[in-house]
mmCIF file of C-alpha atoms in Angstrom:
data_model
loop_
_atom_site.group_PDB
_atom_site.id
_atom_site.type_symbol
_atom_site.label_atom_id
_atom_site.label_comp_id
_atom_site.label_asym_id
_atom_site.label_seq_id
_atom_site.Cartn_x
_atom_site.Cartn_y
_atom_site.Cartn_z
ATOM 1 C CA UNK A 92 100.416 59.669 86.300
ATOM 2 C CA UNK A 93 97.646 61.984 84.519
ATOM 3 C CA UNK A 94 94.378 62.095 87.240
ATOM 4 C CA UNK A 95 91.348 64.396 87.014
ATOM 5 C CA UNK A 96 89.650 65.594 89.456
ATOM 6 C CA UNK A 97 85.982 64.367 89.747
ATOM 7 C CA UNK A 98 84.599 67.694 90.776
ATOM 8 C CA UNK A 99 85.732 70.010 87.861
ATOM 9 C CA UNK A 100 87.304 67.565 85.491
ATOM 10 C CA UNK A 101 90.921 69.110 85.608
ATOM 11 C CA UNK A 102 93.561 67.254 84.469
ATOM 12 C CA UNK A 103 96.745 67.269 86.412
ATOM 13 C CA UNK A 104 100.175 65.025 86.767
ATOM 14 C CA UNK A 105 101.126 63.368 89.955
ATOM 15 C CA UNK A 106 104.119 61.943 90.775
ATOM 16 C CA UNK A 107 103.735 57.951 89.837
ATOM 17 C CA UNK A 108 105.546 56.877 92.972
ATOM 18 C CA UNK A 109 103.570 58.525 95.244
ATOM 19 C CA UNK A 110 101.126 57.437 97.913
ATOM 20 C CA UNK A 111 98.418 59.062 96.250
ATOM 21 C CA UNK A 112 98.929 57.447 92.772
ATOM 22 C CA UNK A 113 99.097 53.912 94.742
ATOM 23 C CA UNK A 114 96.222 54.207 96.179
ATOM 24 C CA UNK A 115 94.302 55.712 93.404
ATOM 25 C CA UNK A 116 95.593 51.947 91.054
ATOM 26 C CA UNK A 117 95.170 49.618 93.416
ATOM 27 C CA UNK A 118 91.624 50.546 95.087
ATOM 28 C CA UNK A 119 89.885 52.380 91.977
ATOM 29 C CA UNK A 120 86.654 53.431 94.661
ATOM 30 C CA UNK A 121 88.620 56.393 95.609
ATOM 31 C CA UNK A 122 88.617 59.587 93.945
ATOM 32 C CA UNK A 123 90.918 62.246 93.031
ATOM 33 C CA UNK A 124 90.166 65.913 93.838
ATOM 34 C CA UNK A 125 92.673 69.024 92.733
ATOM 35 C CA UNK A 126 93.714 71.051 95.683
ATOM 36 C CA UNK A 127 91.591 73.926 94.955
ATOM 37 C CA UNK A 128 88.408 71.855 94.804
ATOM 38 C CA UNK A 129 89.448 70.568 98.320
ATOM 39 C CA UNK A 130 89.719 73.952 99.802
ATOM 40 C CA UNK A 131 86.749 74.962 98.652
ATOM 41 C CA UNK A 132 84.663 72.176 100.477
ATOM 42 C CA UNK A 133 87.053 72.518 103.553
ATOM 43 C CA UNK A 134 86.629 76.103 103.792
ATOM 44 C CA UNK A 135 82.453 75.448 102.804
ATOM 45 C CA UNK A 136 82.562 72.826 105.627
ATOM 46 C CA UNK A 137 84.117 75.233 107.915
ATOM 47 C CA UNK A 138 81.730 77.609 107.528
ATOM 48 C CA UNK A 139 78.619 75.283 107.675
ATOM 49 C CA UNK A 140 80.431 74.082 111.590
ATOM 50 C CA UNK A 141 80.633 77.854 112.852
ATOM 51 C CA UNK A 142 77.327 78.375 112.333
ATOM 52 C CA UNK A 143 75.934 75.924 114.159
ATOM 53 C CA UNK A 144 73.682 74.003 110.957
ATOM 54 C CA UNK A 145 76.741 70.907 110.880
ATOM 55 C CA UNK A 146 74.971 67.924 112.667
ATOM 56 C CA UNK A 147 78.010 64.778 112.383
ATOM 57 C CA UNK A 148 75.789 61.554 112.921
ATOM 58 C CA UNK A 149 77.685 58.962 114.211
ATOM 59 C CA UNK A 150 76.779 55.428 114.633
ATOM 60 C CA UNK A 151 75.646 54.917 118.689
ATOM 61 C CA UNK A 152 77.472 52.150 119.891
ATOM 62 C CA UNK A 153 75.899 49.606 122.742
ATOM 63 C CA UNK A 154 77.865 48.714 125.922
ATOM 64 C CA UNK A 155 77.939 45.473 126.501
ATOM 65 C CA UNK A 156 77.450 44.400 130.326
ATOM 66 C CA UNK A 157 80.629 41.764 129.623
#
C-alpha cells in the first residue's frame, strides 16, 4: 500500500496486511507520518518537556458524592 506522509509529502510502501494499513482504510481521519518526521516531533517534544515550557491540559474531572 503506497501512503505519504502528511508532514513532508514522502511517498513510501507499507505492508498491505498490516495494522497500520487497516487502520489507515477503514478510519480515513488518521494520518500517516514517515518515521523520520515522527522522531523529529518526539525528539522536539522531548526537548520542549525538559525545559519546563510543556503544560499537558487535561480535562478536570468532578467526583461525584455517589
Amino acid at each position: 500500500m503506497k501512503v505519504k506522509c502528511v508532514i513532508c509529502d514522502k511517498i513510501e510502501d507499507i505492508d498491505e496486511n498490516s495494522f497500520e494499513a487497516k487502520r489507515l482504510r477503514n478510519r480515513p481521519i488518521h494520518t500517516y507520518m514517515c518515521k523520520e518526521c515522527e522522531d523529529r516531533i518526539a525528539l522536539n517534544t522531548k526537548k520542549r518537556i525538559d525545559s519546563g515550557n510543556f503544560v499537558l491540559y487535561q480535562n478536570k474531572t468532578q467526583e461525584d458524592d455517589w
